[in-house]
Coordinates of C-alpha atoms and ligand atoms in Angstrom, one line a residue:
M1 CA 92.7 81.6 103.8
A2 CA 95.5 83.6 101.7
T3 CA 94.6 81.3 99.1
V4 CA 91.0 82.3 98.8
E5 CA 92.0 85.4 97.5
E6 CA 94.9 84.5 95.4
Q7 CA 93.1 81.8 93.8
Q8 CA 90.1 83.7 93.0
A9 CA 92.4 86.2 90.9
P10 CA 94.7 83.3 89.7
T11 CA 95.7 84.9 86.5
E12 CA 96.2 88.4 86.2
T13 CA 94.0 90.1 83.3
P14 CA 93.8 93.9 82.8
E15 CA 90.2 93.6 84.1
R16 CA 90.6 91.9 87.1
K17 CA 93.3 94.2 88.2
Q18 CA 90.9 97.0 88.2
S19 CA 88.2 95.4 90.0
I20 CA 86.8 93.2 92.8
T21 CA 83.5 91.7 92.5
V22 CA 81.7 91.7 96.2
E23 CA 79.7 88.9 96.5
N24 CA 76.8 88.1 99.0
P25 CA 77.8 84.5 100.2
A26 CA 74.6 83.8 101.0
T27 CA 72.4 84.4 97.9
G28 CA 75.3 84.2 95.6
Q29 CA 74.5 87.4 94.0
T30 CA 76.6 90.3 93.0
I31 CA 76.8 93.6 95.5
T32 CA 78.8 95.6 93.1
E33 CA 81.9 96.2 91.8
V34 CA 85.3 98.0 93.5
P35 CA 88.1 99.4 92.1
A36 CA 91.4 97.5 92.9
L37 CA 94.7 98.5 93.5
D38 CA 98.2 97.7 92.1
G39 CA 101.2 97.8 93.8
D40 CA 101.9 101.7 92.7
A41 CA 98.8 103.2 93.8
V42 CA 99.3 101.8 97.1
I43 CA 102.7 103.3 97.4
A44 CA 100.6 106.6 96.3
L45 CA 98.0 106.4 99.1
V46 CA 101.0 105.5 101.5
Q47 CA 102.4 109.2 100.6
R48 CA 99.4 110.7 100.5
A49 CA 98.9 109.3 104.4
R50 CA 102.6 110.0 105.1
R51 CA 102.0 113.6 104.0
A52 CA 98.7 113.9 106.1
Q53 CA 100.0 112.6 109.6
P54 CA 102.3 115.6 110.8
A55 CA 99.1 118.0 111.1
W56 CA 97.1 115.0 112.4
E57 CA 100.0 114.3 115.2
A58 CA 99.7 117.8 116.0
L59 CA 95.8 118.0 116.3
G60 CA 96.5 116.7 119.5
F61 CA 94.8 114.1 121.9
A62 CA 91.6 116.2 122.2
G63 CA 91.1 117.2 118.7
R64 CA 91.7 113.2 117.6
A65 CA 89.2 112.3 120.3
A66 CA 86.3 114.7 119.1
V67 CA 86.7 113.1 115.2
M68 CA 86.6 109.7 116.9
R69 CA 83.3 110.4 118.8
D70 CA 82.1 112.4 115.6
V71 CA 82.6 108.9 113.5
R72 CA 80.4 107.1 116.3
K73 CA 77.7 109.6 116.1
W74 CA 77.8 108.7 112.6
L75 CA 77.9 104.8 113.1
V76 CA 75.1 105.4 115.6
D77 CA 72.9 107.5 113.2
N78 CA 73.8 105.1 110.1
R79 CA 73.8 101.8 112.0
A80 CA 71.2 99.8 110.0
R81 CA 73.3 100.6 106.9
V82 CA 76.4 99.6 108.3
M83 CA 75.1 96.5 109.6
R84 CA 73.1 95.4 106.3
T85 CA 76.3 96.2 104.3
L86 CA 78.4 93.7 106.7
S87 CA 75.5 91.1 106.4
E88 CA 75.6 91.1 102.6
E89 CA 78.9 91.0 101.8
N90 CA 80.0 88.4 104.9
G91 CA 76.9 86.5 104.9
K92 CA 76.7 86.6 108.5
P93 CA 72.9 87.3 110.4
W94 CA 71.8 90.4 111.7
E95 CA 72.5 90.2 115.6
D96 CA 76.4 89.2 114.2
A97 CA 76.6 92.3 112.4
Q98 CA 75.2 94.1 115.4
I99 CA 78.3 92.6 117.5
E100 CA 80.6 94.1 115.4
V101 CA 78.8 97.8 115.2
F102 CA 78.7 97.4 119.4
Y103 CA 82.3 97.1 119.7
I104 CA 82.9 99.8 116.9
A105 CA 81.1 102.2 118.8
D106 CA 82.4 100.8 122.4
A107 CA 85.8 101.1 121.0
L108 CA 85.9 104.6 119.6
G109 CA 84.7 105.9 122.7
F110 CA 87.0 104.2 124.7
W111 CA 90.6 104.9 122.7
A112 CA 89.2 109.1 122.6
K113 CA 89.1 108.7 126.5
N114 CA 92.0 107.1 127.5
A115 CA 94.4 107.1 124.5
R116 CA 95.9 110.0 126.3
K117 CA 96.6 108.7 129.3
Y118 CA 98.1 105.5 128.1
L119 CA 100.4 107.5 125.9
A120 CA 101.8 109.9 128.8
D121 CA 105.8 110.3 129.7
E122 CA 106.2 107.8 132.1
G123 CA 108.9 109.5 134.2
S124 CA 111.1 107.4 136.9
L125 CA 113.4 108.0 139.8
P126 CA 116.5 106.8 138.8
H127 CA 118.2 104.2 140.5
S128 CA 121.7 104.4 139.3
P129 CA 124.3 106.2 141.2
F130 CA 125.7 107.7 137.5
L131 CA 122.4 109.5 137.0
L132 CA 121.2 110.8 140.2
G133 CA 118.9 114.0 139.9
R134 CA 118.5 113.1 136.5
K135 CA 115.0 113.4 134.8
L136 CA 114.0 110.0 133.5
V137 CA 110.8 109.9 131.1
N138 CA 110.1 106.9 128.7
R139 CA 108.2 108.8 125.9
Y140 CA 105.6 107.3 123.3
R141 CA 105.3 109.3 119.8
P142 CA 103.4 108.0 116.2
F143 CA 105.5 105.7 114.0
G144 CA 103.8 107.9 111.2
V145 CA 102.1 105.7 108.7
V146 CA 100.5 102.4 110.4
G147 CA 99.4 99.4 107.6
V148 CA 96.3 97.7 108.9
I149 CA 95.7 94.5 106.8
G150 CA 92.5 92.7 108.2
P151 CA 90.4 89.4 107.5
W152 CA 87.0 88.7 106.1
N153 CA 85.4 87.3 109.0
Y154 CA 84.8 90.6 110.8
P155 CA 85.0 93.2 108.4
L156 CA 84.5 95.9 110.9
I157 CA 86.1 94.8 113.7
N158 CA 89.2 93.4 112.6
N159 CA 90.0 96.2 110.3
F160 CA 89.0 99.8 111.2
G161 CA 88.9 98.4 115.0
D162 CA 92.3 98.0 114.6
A163 CA 93.1 101.3 113.0
I164 CA 91.2 103.2 116.0
P165 CA 93.9 103.3 118.3
A166 CA 96.8 103.7 115.7
L167 CA 94.4 107.1 114.4
M168 CA 94.7 108.4 118.3
A169 CA 98.5 107.8 118.7
G170 CA 98.3 110.0 116.1
N171 CA 99.5 108.1 113.3
T172 CA 97.7 108.1 110.3
V173 CA 96.5 104.8 108.6
V174 CA 96.4 102.9 105.2
L175 CA 93.7 99.9 105.3
K176 CA 93.8 96.7 103.3
P177 CA 90.5 94.8 104.2
A178 CA 90.0 91.1 102.4
Q179 CA 89.4 91.3 99.1
I180 CA 85.9 90.0 99.8
T181 CA 84.7 92.2 102.1
P182 CA 85.7 95.9 101.3
L183 CA 82.5 97.6 101.7
S184 CA 82.2 97.9 105.3
S185 CA 85.9 99.6 105.4
M186 CA 84.9 101.8 102.6
L187 CA 82.0 102.9 105.0
M188 CA 84.1 103.8 107.8
E189 CA 86.4 106.1 105.0
E190 CA 83.0 107.7 104.6
A191 CA 82.6 107.9 108.5
M192 CA 85.8 109.6 108.8
R193 CA 84.7 112.6 105.8
A194 CA 81.8 112.8 107.9
A195 CA 83.3 113.5 111.0
G196 CA 85.6 116.1 109.5
A197 CA 88.8 114.0 109.9
P198 CA 91.5 115.9 107.9
D199 CA 92.0 114.2 104.3
D200 CA 94.4 111.5 103.9
V201 CA 94.3 110.5 107.7
F202 CA 92.5 107.2 106.9
L203 CA 92.6 105.5 103.9
V204 CA 91.2 102.5 102.1
A205 CA 93.7 100.4 99.7
N206 CA 91.2 97.4 98.4
G207 CA 93.2 94.5 96.1
R208 CA 94.6 91.2 96.1
G209 CA 96.1 90.2 99.3
G210 CA 99.9 89.5 98.1
E211 CA 99.9 93.0 95.9
V212 CA 97.9 95.4 98.2
G213 CA 99.5 93.6 101.5
G214 CA 102.9 93.5 99.9
A215 CA 103.1 97.4 98.8
L216 CA 102.1 98.3 102.1
I217 CA 104.6 96.0 104.0
E218 CA 107.4 97.9 101.7
N219 CA 105.9 101.4 102.7
V220 CA 104.5 101.6 105.9
D221 CA 106.0 102.4 109.4
M222 CA 104.5 99.3 111.4
L223 CA 101.8 96.8 110.1
H224 CA 99.1 95.2 112.0
F225 CA 98.1 92.0 110.8
T226 CA 94.9 89.7 111.5
G227 CA 94.4 86.4 109.4
S228 CA 96.1 83.2 109.1
T229 CA 98.6 81.8 110.7
E230 CA 100.1 80.7 107.5
V231 CA 100.0 84.4 105.7
G232 CA 100.8 85.5 109.3
K233 CA 104.3 83.7 109.0
Q234 CA 104.9 85.0 105.2
I235 CA 104.2 88.6 106.7
A236 CA 106.7 88.0 109.4
V237 CA 109.5 86.9 107.0
Q238 CA 109.1 89.8 104.6
A239 CA 108.7 92.4 107.4
A240 CA 112.0 91.1 108.7
A241 CA 113.8 92.4 106.0
R242 CA 113.3 95.6 106.5
L243 CA 112.8 95.4 110.2
L244 CA 109.3 96.6 110.0
P245 CA 107.8 96.5 113.3
V246 CA 104.6 94.4 113.3
T247 CA 101.8 92.9 115.4
L248 CA 100.2 89.6 114.5
E249 CA 96.9 88.1 115.3
L250 CA 96.4 84.5 114.0
G251 CA 94.3 81.5 113.8
G252 CA 93.1 79.9 116.8
N253 CA 91.6 76.2 117.7
D254 CA 90.4 77.4 120.9
P255 CA 89.2 74.6 123.8
M256 CA 86.8 74.6 126.0
I257 CA 86.9 72.5 129.7
V258 CA 83.7 71.3 130.9
L259 CA 84.2 70.3 134.9
S260 CA 81.9 67.4 135.8
D261 CA 80.1 70.1 138.3
A262 CA 79.3 72.9 136.1
N263 CA 76.1 74.3 135.2
L264 CA 75.9 72.3 131.9
E265 CA 72.6 74.2 130.8
R266 CA 74.9 77.2 130.8
A267 CA 78.3 75.6 129.6
A268 CA 75.9 74.0 126.6
N269 CA 74.5 77.5 125.7
A270 CA 78.0 79.4 125.5
A271 CA 79.4 76.2 123.4
V272 CA 76.8 76.8 121.0
W273 CA 76.9 80.2 121.1
G274 CA 80.6 80.3 121.2
G275 CA 81.3 77.9 118.7
L276 CA 78.3 78.7 116.0
Q277 CA 78.2 82.6 116.6
N278 CA 79.0 84.3 113.2
G279 CA 79.2 80.7 111.6
G280 CA 81.8 79.7 113.5
Q281 CA 84.2 82.1 112.0
T282 CA 85.6 83.9 114.9
C283 CA 88.8 83.3 115.4
I284 CA 88.0 83.0 119.1
S285 CA 85.3 80.5 118.5
V286 CA 85.1 77.0 120.6
E287 CA 86.3 74.5 118.3
R288 CA 86.7 71.6 120.3
V289 CA 84.8 70.9 123.9
Y290 CA 86.5 68.6 126.7
V291 CA 84.0 67.4 129.1
E292 CA 84.8 65.9 132.6
G293 CA 83.4 61.9 133.4
E294 CA 79.7 61.6 133.5
A295 CA 78.8 64.8 132.5
Y296 CA 79.7 64.2 128.9
E297 CA 76.5 62.6 127.9
P298 CA 74.2 64.7 129.5
F299 CA 76.3 68.1 128.0
V300 CA 76.3 66.1 124.7
R301 CA 72.5 65.8 124.8
K302 CA 72.0 69.2 125.5
V303 CA 74.1 71.0 122.8
V304 CA 72.8 68.4 120.0
E305 CA 69.3 69.6 121.3
K306 CA 70.4 73.2 121.1
V307 CA 72.4 72.8 117.7
H308 CA 68.7 71.3 116.4
A309 CA 67.2 74.4 117.2
L310 CA 69.2 76.9 115.2
R311 CA 68.0 78.2 112.1
Q312 CA 69.7 79.1 109.0
G313 CA 69.6 80.5 105.9
A314 CA 70.2 83.8 104.2
P315 CA 70.2 86.8 106.8
G316 CA 67.3 89.2 106.2
G317 CA 66.4 91.6 109.2
P318 CA 67.0 91.3 113.3
G319 CA 65.9 87.6 114.7
E320 CA 65.2 85.8 111.5
V321 CA 68.3 83.5 111.6
E322 CA 71.2 82.4 114.4
I323 CA 73.3 81.1 111.4
G324 CA 74.3 82.3 107.9
A325 CA 76.5 81.4 105.7
V326 CA 80.3 80.1 104.9
T327 CA 82.0 83.1 103.9
S328 CA 84.7 82.0 101.7
P329 CA 84.1 79.1 99.4
D330 CA 87.6 77.8 100.2
Q331 CA 86.6 77.8 103.8
L332 CA 83.4 75.4 103.0
E333 CA 86.2 73.1 101.5
T334 CA 88.3 73.0 104.8
I335 CA 84.8 72.5 106.7
E336 CA 83.8 69.9 104.5
E337 CA 87.7 68.0 104.7
H338 CA 87.7 68.1 108.7
V339 CA 83.9 66.5 109.2
R340 CA 84.8 63.8 106.4
D341 CA 88.5 63.1 108.0
A342 CA 86.8 63.1 111.6
V343 CA 84.2 60.7 110.2
E344 CA 86.6 58.2 108.0
K345 CA 88.6 58.2 111.9
G346 CA 85.4 56.9 113.8
A347 CA 83.5 60.4 115.3
T348 CA 79.6 60.4 115.0
V349 CA 78.0 63.3 113.4
A350 CA 75.1 64.2 116.0
A351 CA 74.1 67.1 114.0
G352 CA 74.1 68.6 110.7
G353 CA 77.4 67.1 108.7
S354 CA 76.4 68.5 105.5
R355 CA 76.5 71.4 103.0
G356 CA 73.5 73.3 103.2
T357 CA 71.4 73.8 99.8
G358 CA 70.7 77.0 98.4
P359 CA 72.6 79.8 95.8
G360 CA 74.8 80.5 98.8
T361 CA 77.5 78.6 100.8
F362 CA 76.4 76.9 103.5
F363 CA 77.5 74.5 105.8
E364 CA 75.1 72.8 108.6
P365 CA 75.5 73.9 112.4
T366 CA 77.3 70.4 113.1
V367 CA 78.3 68.4 116.4
L368 CA 81.0 65.7 116.1
T369 CA 81.7 63.3 119.2
G370 CA 83.3 60.1 119.8
V371 CA 86.9 62.5 118.5
D372 CA 90.4 62.7 119.3
H373 CA 93.6 64.2 118.4
S374 CA 94.1 61.7 115.4
M375 CA 91.5 64.4 113.8
K376 CA 92.1 67.3 112.4
A377 CA 88.5 68.8 113.5
M378 CA 90.6 68.8 117.2
T379 CA 94.1 69.7 116.0
E380 CA 93.6 72.5 113.4
E381 CA 91.6 75.3 113.0
T382 CA 88.3 74.4 111.1
F383 CA 86.6 77.7 111.3
G384 CA 83.4 77.1 110.1
P385 CA 80.3 75.9 112.2
T386 CA 81.3 73.1 113.9
L387 CA 81.7 72.0 117.6
A388 CA 84.0 68.8 118.4
I389 CA 83.0 67.0 121.6
M390 CA 85.2 64.5 124.0
R391 CA 85.1 62.9 127.2
V392 CA 87.9 63.3 129.4
D393 CA 88.6 61.6 132.9
D394 CA 89.7 64.5 134.6
A395 CA 90.5 67.9 134.5
D396 CA 94.2 67.1 134.1
E397 CA 93.5 65.5 130.9
A398 CA 91.4 68.4 129.8
V399 CA 94.3 70.6 130.3
R400 CA 96.6 68.4 128.8
L401 CA 94.6 67.7 125.7
A402 CA 93.7 71.5 125.4
N403 CA 97.3 72.2 125.3
D404 CA 98.0 69.8 122.7
S405 CA 98.1 72.2 120.0
N406 CA 100.3 74.7 117.8
L407 CA 97.8 77.4 118.5
G408 CA 97.0 79.3 121.9
L409 CA 94.4 82.3 120.9
N410 CA 91.1 81.9 123.6
S411 CA 90.2 79.1 125.8
S412 CA 87.4 78.5 128.2
V413 CA 86.4 76.5 131.3
F414 CA 83.0 75.8 132.9
A415 CA 83.4 74.8 136.7
K416 CA 80.7 75.4 139.6
D417 CA 83.4 77.2 141.8
P418 CA 84.9 80.1 140.0
K419 CA 88.1 80.0 141.4
R420 CA 88.6 76.3 140.8
G421 CA 87.6 77.3 136.9
E422 CA 90.2 80.0 137.5
Q423 CA 93.1 77.6 139.0
V424 CA 92.3 75.1 135.5
A425 CA 92.4 78.4 133.1
R426 CA 95.7 79.6 134.1
R427 CA 97.1 76.1 133.3
I428 CA 96.0 76.5 129.6
E429 CA 98.5 77.6 126.7
A430 CA 96.7 80.1 125.4
G431 CA 96.6 84.3 125.2
A432 CA 93.5 84.2 126.8
A433 CA 90.8 82.4 129.1
I434 CA 86.8 82.9 129.9
V435 CA 85.8 81.2 133.4
N436 CA 82.1 80.4 132.9
D437 CA 81.1 82.1 129.6
A438 CA 82.9 82.4 126.1
L439 CA 84.1 85.3 123.7
T440 CA 83.0 88.2 125.7
N441 CA 86.6 88.6 127.1
Y442 CA 87.0 90.5 123.3
F443 CA 85.1 93.2 125.1
A444 CA 87.5 93.6 128.1
T445 CA 89.3 96.6 126.3
E446 CA 90.7 97.3 129.5
I447 CA 93.6 94.5 128.6
P448 CA 95.5 92.7 126.3
I449 CA 94.1 90.2 124.3
G450 CA 96.4 88.3 121.8
G451 CA 97.8 85.0 121.1
V452 CA 100.4 82.9 122.0
K453 CA 102.7 79.6 119.9
D454 CA 101.4 80.1 116.3
S455 CA 98.4 82.3 116.9
G456 CA 100.3 85.7 117.1
L457 CA 102.6 88.2 118.2
G458 CA 102.0 91.0 120.1
A459 CA 98.4 91.9 121.4
R460 CA 95.2 94.4 120.9
H461 CA 93.3 96.4 123.6
G462 CA 94.5 97.7 126.8
R463 CA 97.7 99.6 127.2
V464 CA 99.9 97.7 125.0
G465 CA 97.5 97.7 122.4
I466 CA 97.8 101.3 121.6
Q467 CA 101.8 101.5 122.8
K468 CA 102.3 99.2 119.9
Y469 CA 101.5 101.7 117.5
C470 CA 104.0 104.1 119.1
Q471 CA 107.9 104.0 118.8
R472 CA 109.7 104.6 122.6
Q473 CA 112.0 107.7 122.9
N474 CA 114.4 107.2 126.2
L475 CA 114.8 110.7 127.2
V476 CA 117.6 111.6 129.9
V477 CA 117.6 115.2 131.1
T478 CA 120.5 116.7 133.4
R479 CA 119.1 119.9 134.8
V480 CA 122.2 120.9 136.6
G481 CA 125.6 119.7 135.4
L482 CA 128.6 120.4 136.5
N483 CA 131.5 121.1 134.2
K484 CA 132.4 117.4 134.1
E485 CA 131.6 114.2 135.5
I486 CA 133.8 111.9 137.4
Y487 CA 133.5 109.2 134.5
Y488 CA 134.1 111.6 131.8
F489 CA 138.3 111.2 130.6
P490 CA 141.0 111.6 131.6
Y491 CA 140.4 107.9 132.9
S492 CA 143.0 107.6 136.0
K493 CA 144.2 104.9 138.4
R494 CA 142.4 107.0 141.4
M495 CA 139.0 107.0 139.6
A496 CA 139.3 103.3 138.5
K497 CA 140.0 102.3 142.0
L498 CA 137.0 104.5 143.1
F499 CA 135.0 102.7 140.8
D500 CA 136.5 99.5 142.1
W501 CA 135.7 100.0 145.7
S502 CA 132.1 101.2 144.2
I503 CA 131.2 97.7 142.4
V504 CA 132.0 95.8 145.9
V505 CA 130.4 98.2 148.1
L506 CA 126.8 98.2 145.9
Y507 CA 126.9 94.8 144.5
G508 CA 129.1 92.7 146.7
R509 CA 126.9 91.0 149.1
G510 CA 124.8 88.0 147.7
S511 CA 121.4 86.6 149.1
K512 CA 121.1 86.1 152.7
R513 CA 119.1 82.7 152.6
P514 CA 120.4 79.7 154.5
R515 CA 122.6 77.6 152.7
G516 CA 123.4 73.8 153.6
R517 CA 125.9 71.6 151.9
G518 CA 123.9 69.3 149.3
Ligands
LIG1 P1 94.2 85.5 105.5 O1 95.6 85.2 106.0 O2 93.9 84.8 104.1 O3 93.8 87.0 104.9 C1 93.9 88.1 106.2 C2 94.3 89.2 104.9 O4 95.7 89.0 104.4 C3 93.5 89.7 103.9 O5 93.5 91.2 103.8 C4 94.5 89.3 102.9 O6 93.9 89.7 101.1 C5 95.6 89.2 103.4 N1 97.0 88.7 102.3 C6 96.5 87.6 102.0 N2 97.8 86.9 101.5 C7 98.7 88.4 101.9 C8 100.4 88.4 101.7 N3 100.9 87.6 101.0 N4 100.4 89.5 101.7 C9 99.9 90.3 102.6 N5 98.6 90.0 102.9 C10 98.1 89.1 102.5 O7 93.1 85.3 106.3 P2 91.5 85.5 106.2 O8 91.3 84.0 105.7 O9 91.2 86.6 105.7 O10 90.9 85.3 107.8 C11 90.7 83.9 108.8 C12 91.6 83.7 109.5 O11 91.9 85.1 110.1 C13 91.3 82.5 110.5 O12 92.4 82.0 110.7 C14 91.1 83.4 111.6 O13 91.3 82.5 112.8 C15 92.0 84.6 111.3 N6 91.7 85.9 112.4 C16 92.3 86.0 113.8 C17 91.9 86.7 114.3 C18 93.3 87.1 115.8 O14 92.5 88.3 116.5 N7 93.9 86.2 116.0 C19 90.5 87.6 114.2 C20 90.1 87.4 113.1 C21 90.7 86.1 112.0

């Protein structure tokens, strides 16, 4: 949460302002120190990015795509180094780091290939009699300098990942990663340099949230933010003061619904992976599961067995652990509080339930049963390796409880018949829903994904995921013009009569539906 960083540097001392200590949360050891910027330094970075933007835009889609493909080559060549960096600064297992590299490599190619198509001029034929014969174009052009502010749970996907479409649209980007995980973003600066990107096209601004983030909000031309709902709302208020366009990807408390005829083995595997992968620190993690009727007992048994088999510890290389560290110390307290609150209100801890041991920050993979909506674990984002499972009578009750939330990010439904699963999924108030799987809808880069309710504003991916980084221009061209249009001055009674007649002839009819008296 925002407070992590603010609390880590509560008082300003010159030394604190100048550098950030980056620690490995799985070992408690210091990895390195990186320079931290103050507000003036951020303004200077934005100015550099602004000067670099016209040439970057002029490079065109093909030129920018070539840079992106060379960044991808660099990423593949340097993947072991990038994964080690991600794993160390975040405490995530090798395989969870691999998912980030996979996504970024895929996204670089996706936007390189599709940006031109998504941002092409959109022509229309005029329907209005005023515009007959005119050329109508909806045109996209980059804002200029885009600010991207990202969280610590996905230091690549939700940081550089959101910069890629902004860059492909012809903007330059200043990225502010979370204070506790700056290193993989700095590697992407290196990648851009190695790929021959012009200077200052992509810049990283390290430092504290309020100071660096605040300076970005005051100076960039558009902002994409990923982080907590609390900070997202603050940013929306700040951005409103200068009408800065923003998109916000915020917190989630995602439900999974398991219908009684579902493949329970698959549903249990998906719940355990979807809830606990990346230590449960995924915005679209499964946080709460509603299981229909008699499927509840066998489902819980399967989940508990699978959770007991998970290995937790300081991540090393491939295949060593499934669950790593809790990245932020503040988050550890939230997780502990949610488990304590649930137990005090009558829940059972069926697996885990406590902080782990060791020099790092760990929380055991945890299953809560006998839960209800009086408990924070069901109604607030826990953002840790916990799964809360509740029995429901039927699909209607499951949908009602799934929707009993101020958040609406992702959701999942398991059912034997995918059509029935889809029908239930369509009733869930969330920006995304996946049937018979968990989380993987994030990889559907072709279609937008974003939160509703307090989970966000706008979306990433798909056509809108790059168009949002552009201003629209409405362009109407009169190709053959008379000396004067009939609606120009001077106004006359004759013309008013003609217009009056046109209004009646063109728009004076209602529908033809039969209407009786009620
Ligand atoms: P956070 O809101 O604390 O911080 C996010 C970023 O905002 C950090 O870079 C931080 O330094 C910066 N920041 C903090 N205060 C700021 C301020 N006043 N002005 C400008 N910037 C400020 O979030 P977090 O704890 O880093 O990340 C976890 C949260 O992010 C969870 O709620 C999670 O669900 C959410 N998240 C959402 C998505 C999504 O796509 N919807 C993806 C990942 C994470």
